[in-house]
Short mmCIF file of C-alpha atoms and ligand atoms in Angstrom, two decimals:
data_model
loop_
_atom_site.label_atom_id
_atom_site.label_comp_id
_atom_site.label_asym_id
_atom_site.label_seq_id
_atom_site.Cartn_x
_atom_site.Cartn_y
_atom_site.Cartn_z
CA MET O 183 -50.81 186.84 165.18
CA SER O 184 -48.44 183.96 163.94
CA GLN O 185 -45.28 183.35 164.33
CA SER O 186 -42.75 184.96 161.93
CA VAL O 187 -40.37 182.50 159.94
CA THR O 188 -37.17 184.01 158.81
CA VAL O 189 -34.96 182.06 156.49
CA ILE O 190 -31.05 182.61 157.15
CA THR O 191 -28.86 181.32 153.70
CA GLY O 192 -24.91 180.47 155.74
CA GLY O 193 -26.46 179.80 158.78
CA ALA O 194 -24.12 177.76 159.91
CA GLY O 195 -20.82 180.55 159.10
CA PHE O 196 -19.83 183.32 161.82
CA LEU O 197 -22.14 185.69 160.80
CA GLY O 198 -25.07 183.08 159.68
CA SER O 199 -25.01 181.63 163.21
CA HIS O 200 -25.53 185.14 165.13
CA LEU O 201 -28.47 186.29 163.15
CA CYS O 202 -29.84 182.38 163.86
CA ASP O 203 -29.29 183.37 167.64
CA ARG O 204 -30.83 186.54 167.35
CA PHE O 205 -34.08 186.04 166.09
CA ILE O 206 -34.85 183.19 167.77
CA ALA O 207 -34.41 185.32 171.02
CA GLU O 208 -36.66 187.92 169.68
CA GLY O 209 -39.36 184.90 168.96
CA HIS O 210 -39.33 183.55 165.43
CA LYS O 211 -38.94 180.85 163.60
CA VAL O 212 -35.44 180.51 161.97
CA ILE O 213 -34.96 177.83 158.89
CA ALA O 214 -30.93 178.02 159.01
CA ILE O 215 -29.88 176.86 155.11
CA ASP O 216 -26.23 175.67 154.46
CA ASN O 217 -23.64 173.74 152.83
CA PHE O 218 -21.14 173.53 155.05
CA ILE O 219 -18.62 174.42 152.65
CA THR O 220 -16.85 177.51 154.78
CA GLY O 221 -19.50 177.10 157.73
CA ASN O 222 -19.53 174.76 161.03
CA PRO O 223 -22.22 172.77 162.55
CA GLN O 224 -20.45 173.14 165.86
CA ASN O 225 -21.83 176.94 165.28
CA ILE O 226 -25.59 175.93 165.29
CA ALA O 227 -25.04 173.00 167.43
CA HIS O 228 -26.59 174.71 170.44
CA LEU O 229 -30.11 175.15 168.34
CA PHE O 230 -30.60 172.09 167.60
CA GLY O 231 -34.43 170.94 169.62
CA ASN O 232 -34.56 174.63 169.83
CA GLU O 233 -38.27 174.25 168.71
CA ASN O 234 -37.68 177.22 166.44
CA PHE O 235 -34.85 176.16 164.30
CA ARG O 236 -34.64 174.44 161.12
CA PHE O 237 -31.54 173.05 159.59
CA ILE O 238 -32.17 172.64 156.05
CA LYS O 239 -28.24 170.95 154.33
CA HIS O 240 -28.48 172.24 151.12
CA ASP O 241 -26.63 174.01 148.25
CA VAL O 242 -28.21 177.66 147.26
CA THR O 243 -27.45 177.44 143.98
CA GLU O 244 -29.55 174.45 143.45
CA PHE O 245 -33.26 174.99 143.88
CA ILE O 246 -35.06 175.84 146.64
CA TYR O 247 -37.81 174.46 148.20
CA VAL O 248 -38.60 175.40 151.43
CA ASP O 249 -42.52 174.86 153.00
CA GLY O 250 -45.08 176.84 154.29
CA LYS O 251 -44.82 180.86 155.22
CA VAL O 252 -41.86 182.41 154.62
CA ASP O 253 -41.52 185.66 156.10
CA ASN O 254 -38.17 187.50 156.06
CA ILE O 255 -34.97 185.84 153.93
CA LEU O 256 -31.09 187.18 155.36
CA HIS O 257 -29.01 185.87 152.44
CA PHE O 258 -25.76 185.40 153.92
CA ALA O 259 -24.66 182.31 151.80
CA SER O 260 -21.29 183.21 150.65
CA PRO O 261 -17.07 182.02 151.27
CA ALA O 262 -15.92 185.93 152.97
CA SER O 263 -12.52 185.97 153.66
CA PRO O 264 -9.95 186.09 151.30
CA ILE O 265 -8.03 183.27 151.58
CA ASP O 266 -12.12 181.25 151.55
CA TYR O 267 -13.31 182.72 148.44
CA LEU O 268 -9.41 182.72 146.47
CA LYS O 269 -9.30 178.62 147.66
CA LEU O 270 -13.11 178.05 145.93
CA PRO O 271 -13.81 181.13 143.32
CA ILE O 272 -16.34 179.09 141.29
CA GLN O 273 -18.72 178.54 144.44
CA THR O 274 -18.06 182.32 145.29
CA LEU O 275 -19.39 183.37 141.72
CA LYS O 276 -22.08 181.00 141.93
CA VAL O 277 -23.22 181.64 145.29
CA GLY O 278 -23.64 185.42 144.69
CA SER O 279 -24.79 184.45 141.39
CA LEU O 280 -26.92 181.30 140.91
CA GLY O 281 -27.46 181.20 144.49
CA THR O 282 -28.36 184.93 144.76
CA HIS O 283 -30.89 184.36 141.93
CA LYS O 284 -32.27 181.10 143.52
CA VAL O 285 -32.50 183.02 147.35
CA LEU O 286 -34.42 186.01 145.36
CA GLY O 287 -37.10 182.96 143.24
CA LEU O 288 -37.86 181.49 146.82
CA ALA O 289 -38.41 185.27 148.28
CA LYS O 290 -40.67 185.86 145.21
CA ALA O 291 -42.60 182.68 145.39
CA LYS O 292 -43.26 183.21 149.66
CA GLN O 293 -43.90 187.13 149.10
CA ALA O 294 -41.23 187.52 151.98
CA LYS O 295 -38.75 190.66 152.39
CA PHE O 296 -35.06 190.01 151.80
CA LEU O 297 -32.19 191.07 152.52
CA ILE O 298 -28.77 190.83 151.03
CA ALA O 299 -25.27 190.43 153.16
CA SER O 300 -23.29 192.52 150.30
CA THR O 301 -19.66 194.23 151.49
CA SER O 302 -17.01 197.20 151.60
CA GLU O 303 -15.76 195.15 148.43
CA VAL O 304 -17.68 196.39 146.44
CA TYR O 305 -15.93 199.71 146.42
CA GLY O 306 -12.80 198.21 145.69
CA ASP O 307 -9.70 199.45 146.75
CA PRO O 308 -11.96 202.88 146.96
CA LEU O 309 -10.47 205.92 145.87
CA VAL O 310 -13.10 208.14 147.60
CA HIS O 311 -12.63 208.10 151.08
CA PRO O 312 -14.90 207.53 153.88
CA GLN O 313 -17.18 204.79 151.46
CA GLN O 314 -20.36 206.15 150.79
CA GLU O 315 -22.80 204.54 149.64
CA ASN O 316 -23.31 206.71 146.69
CA TYR O 317 -19.70 205.50 145.45
CA TRP O 318 -19.59 203.10 142.60
CA GLY O 319 -16.28 201.77 143.51
CA ASN O 320 -12.89 200.78 142.18
CA VAL O 321 -13.16 197.14 141.70
CA ASN O 322 -10.34 194.87 139.15
CA PRO O 323 -12.94 192.49 137.21
CA ILE O 324 -10.68 190.13 136.09
CA GLY O 325 -8.12 190.81 139.91
CA PHE O 326 -7.94 187.89 143.11
CA ARG O 327 -10.52 189.67 144.45
CA GLY O 328 -12.42 189.85 141.31
CA VAL O 329 -14.15 186.87 142.44
CA TYR O 330 -15.83 188.50 145.37
CA ASP O 331 -16.04 191.49 144.17
CA GLU O 332 -18.12 191.17 141.39
CA ALA O 333 -20.59 188.32 142.06
CA LYS O 334 -21.10 190.61 144.97
CA ARG O 335 -22.25 193.34 142.65
CA PHE O 336 -23.83 191.51 140.62
CA ALA O 337 -25.89 189.93 143.48
CA GLU O 338 -27.01 193.44 144.00
CA ALA O 339 -28.00 194.07 140.39
CA MET O 340 -30.25 191.10 140.56
CA THR O 341 -31.55 192.70 144.36
CA MET O 342 -31.95 195.39 142.77
CA ALA O 343 -33.55 193.54 139.25
CA TYR O 344 -36.45 191.68 141.23
CA HIS O 345 -37.16 194.93 143.08
CA ARG O 346 -38.33 197.08 140.79
CA TYR O 347 -39.32 194.89 138.29
CA HIS O 348 -41.17 191.73 140.31
CA GLY O 349 -41.95 193.95 143.83
CA VAL O 350 -39.88 192.12 146.35
CA ASP O 351 -39.15 194.13 149.68
CA THR O 352 -35.28 194.14 149.34
CA ARG O 353 -32.77 195.70 151.82
CA LEU O 354 -29.03 195.78 150.78
CA LEU O 355 -26.84 195.80 153.77
CA ARG O 356 -22.77 196.50 152.84
CA ILE O 357 -21.00 195.23 155.43
CA PHE O 358 -17.37 196.24 156.35
CA ASN O 359 -14.79 194.25 158.15
CA THR O 360 -16.66 192.78 161.62
CA TYR O 361 -15.07 189.76 164.09
CA GLY O 362 -16.61 188.47 167.12
CA PRO O 363 -16.79 184.61 168.17
CA ARG O 364 -17.00 182.18 165.64
CA MET O 365 -14.58 183.40 163.08
CA ARG O 366 -12.57 180.21 162.30
CA LEU O 367 -8.70 180.67 163.09
CA ASP O 368 -7.52 179.50 159.81
CA ASP O 369 -9.78 181.61 157.81
CA GLY O 370 -6.47 184.24 157.20
CA ARG O 371 -8.36 187.58 158.04
CA ALA O 372 -6.99 189.22 160.03
CA LEU O 373 -7.45 188.90 162.88
CA PRO O 374 -7.27 185.16 163.94
CA SER O 375 -4.59 184.48 161.76
CA PHE O 376 -2.82 186.77 164.02
CA VAL O 377 -4.44 185.50 166.96
CA GLY O 378 -3.67 181.91 166.02
CA SER O 379 -0.25 182.70 165.43
CA ALA O 380 0.62 184.11 168.40
CA ILE O 381 -1.49 180.35 169.35
CA ARG O 382 1.22 178.58 168.00
CA GLY O 383 4.04 180.48 169.32
CA GLU O 384 5.24 181.72 165.49
CA ALA O 385 5.23 185.22 164.25
CA MET O 386 2.22 187.42 163.14
CA THR O 387 1.84 187.82 159.70
CA VAL O 388 1.76 191.78 159.08
CA TYR O 389 0.94 192.22 154.88
CA GLY O 390 2.79 194.89 153.24
CA ASP O 391 4.22 197.51 155.35
CA GLY O 392 1.06 197.29 157.73
CA SER O 393 0.28 201.01 156.48
CA GLN O 394 -3.44 199.95 154.75
CA THR O 395 -6.42 200.60 156.46
CA ARG O 396 -9.87 198.24 158.26
CA SER O 397 -12.59 199.70 160.36
CA PHE O 398 -12.74 197.17 162.67
CA CYS O 399 -17.26 195.99 164.00
CA TYR O 400 -17.49 193.78 167.15
CA VAL O 401 -20.24 191.19 165.95
CA SER O 402 -23.59 192.08 168.05
CA ASP O 403 -22.93 195.71 166.44
CA LEU O 404 -23.45 194.36 163.06
CA VAL O 405 -26.07 191.94 164.44
CA GLU O 406 -28.06 195.53 165.67
CA GLY O 407 -27.63 196.71 162.67
CA ILE O 408 -29.17 193.84 160.50
CA TRP O 409 -32.28 193.56 163.36
CA ARG O 410 -32.61 197.42 162.07
CA LEU O 411 -32.45 197.00 158.33
CA LEU O 412 -34.76 194.23 158.06
CA ASN O 413 -37.09 196.47 160.13
CA SER O 414 -36.50 199.93 158.00
CA ASN O 415 -38.66 200.62 155.08
CA THR O 416 -34.93 201.31 152.54
CA ASN O 417 -34.59 200.04 149.82
CA ASP O 418 -31.53 201.72 149.37
CA PRO O 419 -27.65 200.10 150.29
CA VAL O 420 -26.66 201.21 153.77
CA ASN O 421 -23.43 200.81 155.37
CA ILE O 422 -22.97 198.70 158.64
CA GLY O 423 -19.36 198.95 160.06
CA ASN O 424 -17.63 200.25 162.81
CA PRO O 425 -16.54 203.79 161.98
CA ALA O 426 -13.19 203.73 163.85
CA GLU O 427 -9.82 203.01 161.17
CA ILE O 428 -6.85 202.08 162.02
CA THR O 429 -3.88 200.65 159.94
CA ILE O 430 -2.58 196.99 159.81
CA LEU O 431 0.53 197.24 161.69
CA GLU O 432 -1.17 198.72 164.72
CA PHE O 433 -4.03 196.67 164.89
CA ALA O 434 -1.08 193.66 165.02
CA LYS O 435 0.27 195.85 167.84
CA GLU O 436 -3.40 196.04 169.56
CA VAL O 437 -3.47 192.34 169.19
CA GLN O 438 -0.04 191.48 170.97
CA ALA O 439 -0.44 192.96 173.76
CA LEU O 440 -3.91 191.97 174.03
CA MET O 441 -2.06 188.49 173.69
CA LYS O 442 0.43 188.42 176.12
CA GLU O 443 -1.65 190.17 178.72
CA MET O 444 -3.94 187.34 178.22
CA THR O 445 -1.42 184.25 177.88
CA GLY O 446 2.00 185.56 179.24
CA LYS O 447 3.87 184.98 175.66
CA GLU O 448 4.46 187.71 173.19
CA ALA O 449 4.28 187.25 169.89
CA ALA O 450 6.75 188.54 167.22
CA ILE O 451 5.66 190.49 164.05
CA GLU O 452 7.38 189.57 161.00
CA PHE O 453 6.20 191.61 157.54
CA ARG O 454 5.63 189.70 153.91
CA PRO O 455 4.42 190.85 151.11
CA LEU O 456 1.50 192.57 150.34
CA PRO O 457 -1.49 190.63 147.87
CA ALA O 458 -2.78 191.75 144.63
CA ASP O 459 -5.82 193.90 145.03
CA ASP O 460 -5.67 194.46 148.86
CA PRO O 461 -7.08 197.51 149.38
CA LYS O 462 -5.01 200.39 150.81
CA VAL O 463 -7.79 202.27 153.19
CA ARG O 464 -11.69 201.31 154.82
CA GLN O 465 -14.16 202.67 156.16
CA PRO O 466 -17.41 203.50 156.33
CA ASP O 467 -19.71 206.82 156.41
CA ILE O 468 -22.24 205.05 158.27
CA THR O 469 -24.32 208.74 158.18
CA ARG O 470 -27.49 207.24 156.15
CA ALA O 471 -27.54 203.92 158.82
CA LYS O 472 -27.61 206.64 161.70
CA GLU O 473 -30.19 208.88 159.86
CA LEU O 474 -32.20 205.93 158.87
CA LEU O 475 -32.12 203.58 161.58
CA GLY O 476 -30.46 205.03 164.64
CA TRP O 477 -28.22 202.80 164.32
CA GLN O 478 -24.09 203.46 165.47
CA PRO O 479 -21.67 201.05 166.90
CA LYS O 480 -21.62 200.39 171.34
CA VAL O 481 -18.88 197.97 171.75
CA SER O 482 -15.13 199.08 171.36
CA ARG O 483 -12.26 197.54 169.57
CA ASN O 484 -10.62 196.86 173.52
CA ASP O 485 -14.09 194.97 174.34
CA GLY O 486 -14.58 193.73 170.76
CA LEU O 487 -11.29 192.15 170.77
CA ARG O 488 -10.68 190.81 174.13
CA GLU O 489 -14.50 189.02 173.90
CA THR O 490 -13.73 187.53 170.76
CA ILE O 491 -9.30 186.50 171.81
CA LYS O 492 -11.17 184.10 174.75
CA TYR O 493 -12.76 182.29 172.01
CA PHE O 494 -10.08 181.66 170.15
CA LEU O 495 -8.05 180.62 173.15
CA ALA O 496 -11.39 178.27 174.65
CA ASN O 497 -11.79 177.03 171.42
CA ALA O 498 -8.10 176.97 170.29
CA LEU O 499 -7.85 173.08 172.06
CA PRO O 500 -5.31 170.71 170.06
CA GLU O 501 -7.97 168.20 170.58
CA LYS O 502 -10.08 170.23 169.19
CA ASN O 503 -8.50 170.05 165.84
CA ILE O 504 -8.89 173.80 165.20
CA LEU O 505 -5.11 174.68 164.56
P1 NAD S 40 -18.71 182.45 156.41
O1 NAD S 40 -17.70 181.84 155.25
O2 NAD S 40 -18.67 182.39 157.64
O3 NAD S 40 -20.66 182.34 156.20
C1 NAD S 40 -20.59 181.93 155.01
C2 NAD S 40 -21.47 180.59 155.02
O4 NAD S 40 -22.55 180.31 153.85
C3 NAD S 40 -20.95 179.35 155.57
O5 NAD S 40 -21.22 178.68 156.79
C4 NAD S 40 -20.85 178.58 154.25
O6 NAD S 40 -20.65 176.89 154.19
C5 NAD S 40 -22.62 178.75 153.66
N1 NAD S 40 -21.99 178.67 152.55
C6 NAD S 40 -21.42 179.56 151.43
N2 NAD S 40 -21.77 178.80 149.87
C7 NAD S 40 -22.92 178.42 150.20
C8 NAD S 40 -23.54 177.72 149.09
N3 NAD S 40 -23.04 177.55 147.49
N4 NAD S 40 -24.72 177.19 149.89
C9 NAD S 40 -25.20 176.68 151.28
N5 NAD S 40 -24.64 177.46 152.30
C10 NAD S 40 -23.48 178.23 151.21
O7 NAD S 40 -18.72 183.52 156.80
P2 NAD S 40 -18.93 185.43 157.16
O8 NAD S 40 -17.95 186.01 157.52
O9 NAD S 40 -20.15 184.57 157.91
O10 NAD S 40 -20.06 186.00 156.29
C11 NAD S 40 -21.63 185.54 155.74
C12 NAD S 40 -21.90 186.89 155.05
O11 NAD S 40 -21.93 188.10 154.99
C13 NAD S 40 -21.09 186.65 153.28
O12 NAD S 40 -22.16 187.03 152.58
C14 NAD S 40 -20.17 187.92 153.24
O13 NAD S 40 -19.73 187.50 152.12
C15 NAD S 40 -20.71 188.93 153.81
N6 NAD S 40 -19.84 189.97 154.75
C16 NAD S 40 -19.18 189.36 155.78
C17 NAD S 40 -18.10 190.04 156.32
C18 NAD S 40 -17.52 190.20 157.42
O14 NAD S 40 -16.53 190.77 157.99
N7 NAD S 40 -16.91 188.77 157.88
C19 NAD S 40 -17.83 192.03 155.59
C20 NAD S 40 -18.40 191.39 154.57
C21 NAD S 40 -19.52 190.65 153.63
N1 UDP S 41 -3.90 190.72 157.18
C1 UDP S 41 -2.42 190.68 157.19
N2 UDP S 41 -1.70 189.53 157.12
C2 UDP S 41 -2.87 188.57 157.72
C3 UDP S 41 -4.17 188.82 156.88
C4 UDP S 41 -4.53 189.65 156.44
O1 UDP S 41 -1.38 192.02 157.35
O2 UDP S 41 -2.02 187.28 158.25
C5 UDP S 41 -3.80 192.69 156.37
C6 UDP S 41 -4.61 191.82 154.81
O3 UDP S 41 -3.69 192.28 153.75
C7 UDP S 41 -5.48 193.25 154.78
C8 UDP S 41 -6.20 193.49 156.57
O4 UDP S 41 -5.02 192.66 156.73
O5 UDP S 41 -4.93 194.70 154.24
C9 UDP S 41 -7.32 193.16 156.51
O6 UDP S 41 -7.54 191.85 156.10
P1 UDP S 41 -8.40 190.64 155.68
O7 UDP S 41 -8.15 189.64 155.19
O8 UDP S 41 -9.18 190.25 157.32
O9 UDP S 41 -9.78 191.56 154.99
P2 UDP S 41 -9.83 192.06 154.12
O10 UDP S 41 -11.20 193.66 154.61
O11 UDP S 41 -9.24 192.81 153.46
O12 UDP S 41 -11.13 191.18 153.23
#
């Protein structure tokens, strides 16, 4: 039997590059597509020269041409951190809408399975806690976060339309805050922001009073969930995330303590105004993932944070121009 071919859009990003590694390790041929708008060639540099890996530099909001057969498409292209999508509002809306349309068109033409990286942000600032897949969300369409939330909600609607009207075999993955090596230290998300400040000898900035909650999932757990979802037969949305919920202030204190242990230096914590529409709570209900995929996260926050901080410390040297 011939080898499966998997296209990964956003393949040079944080999550996309880990997916490239997993699919190559599973014996797939991988074609990564990325325009580097928020990604980094360094994330996939180790795959260049691998005969099963191909890279196409391309903006997926434009017509996508891929020759030969394609079995699976994982659509991960999109700015993902709040400061990225606030800086790139139009590109974020375009990649979620026009980009998703183009990638679905490719899936239809190739009769490929299609999986989209959606997000817990489709639930907005949720009025239901924890969030189950049947919750429709509480999103401000004209707020700063609207460019991301509404792009992803449109992307889900477009995906369901291609499933219902064109018979494309689709998967809807709702990812909750995921962290790990290859996050950019300057992407503004809570963990890299705290670690970056501590490395520079600055105070870690907690927005608001830090009582808002998040639930952080380590990247290897997410990748396992994605692998299982792709290989399942459900077309319904599935939450993948770690239900271990924590306030941002407690999270900052955990990072502070680990940074002190690992570098000998202790960063202060400072409070800053809470950005508009910042969700007050977030925690995935993963009953569906457990039942349909037999999946649940395995990596503790302590272990995951240690691995990620090690990565940041090894890659945050001034000559690498990351700081
Ligand atoms: P990332 O910014 O590291 O990766 C996104 C990649 O997409 C980058 O390499 C970027 O250059 C590429 N890209 C963006 N627009 C493109 C375009 N028009 N054409 C081609 N490539 C383009 O972010 P990430 O954290 O790896 O997120 C990947 C996906 O997962 C995104 O769709 C994001 O919305 C989703 N997601 C991530 C999280 C998380 O916690 N990391 C949570 C929910 C959803
Ligand atoms: N946050 C913070 N300090 C920072 C960066 C983020 O207090 O330097 C807060 C942010 O306001 C939010 C939470 O941490 O409440 C998670 O933010 P992140 O950008 O990681 O992801 P979000 O879940 O908001 O998309």
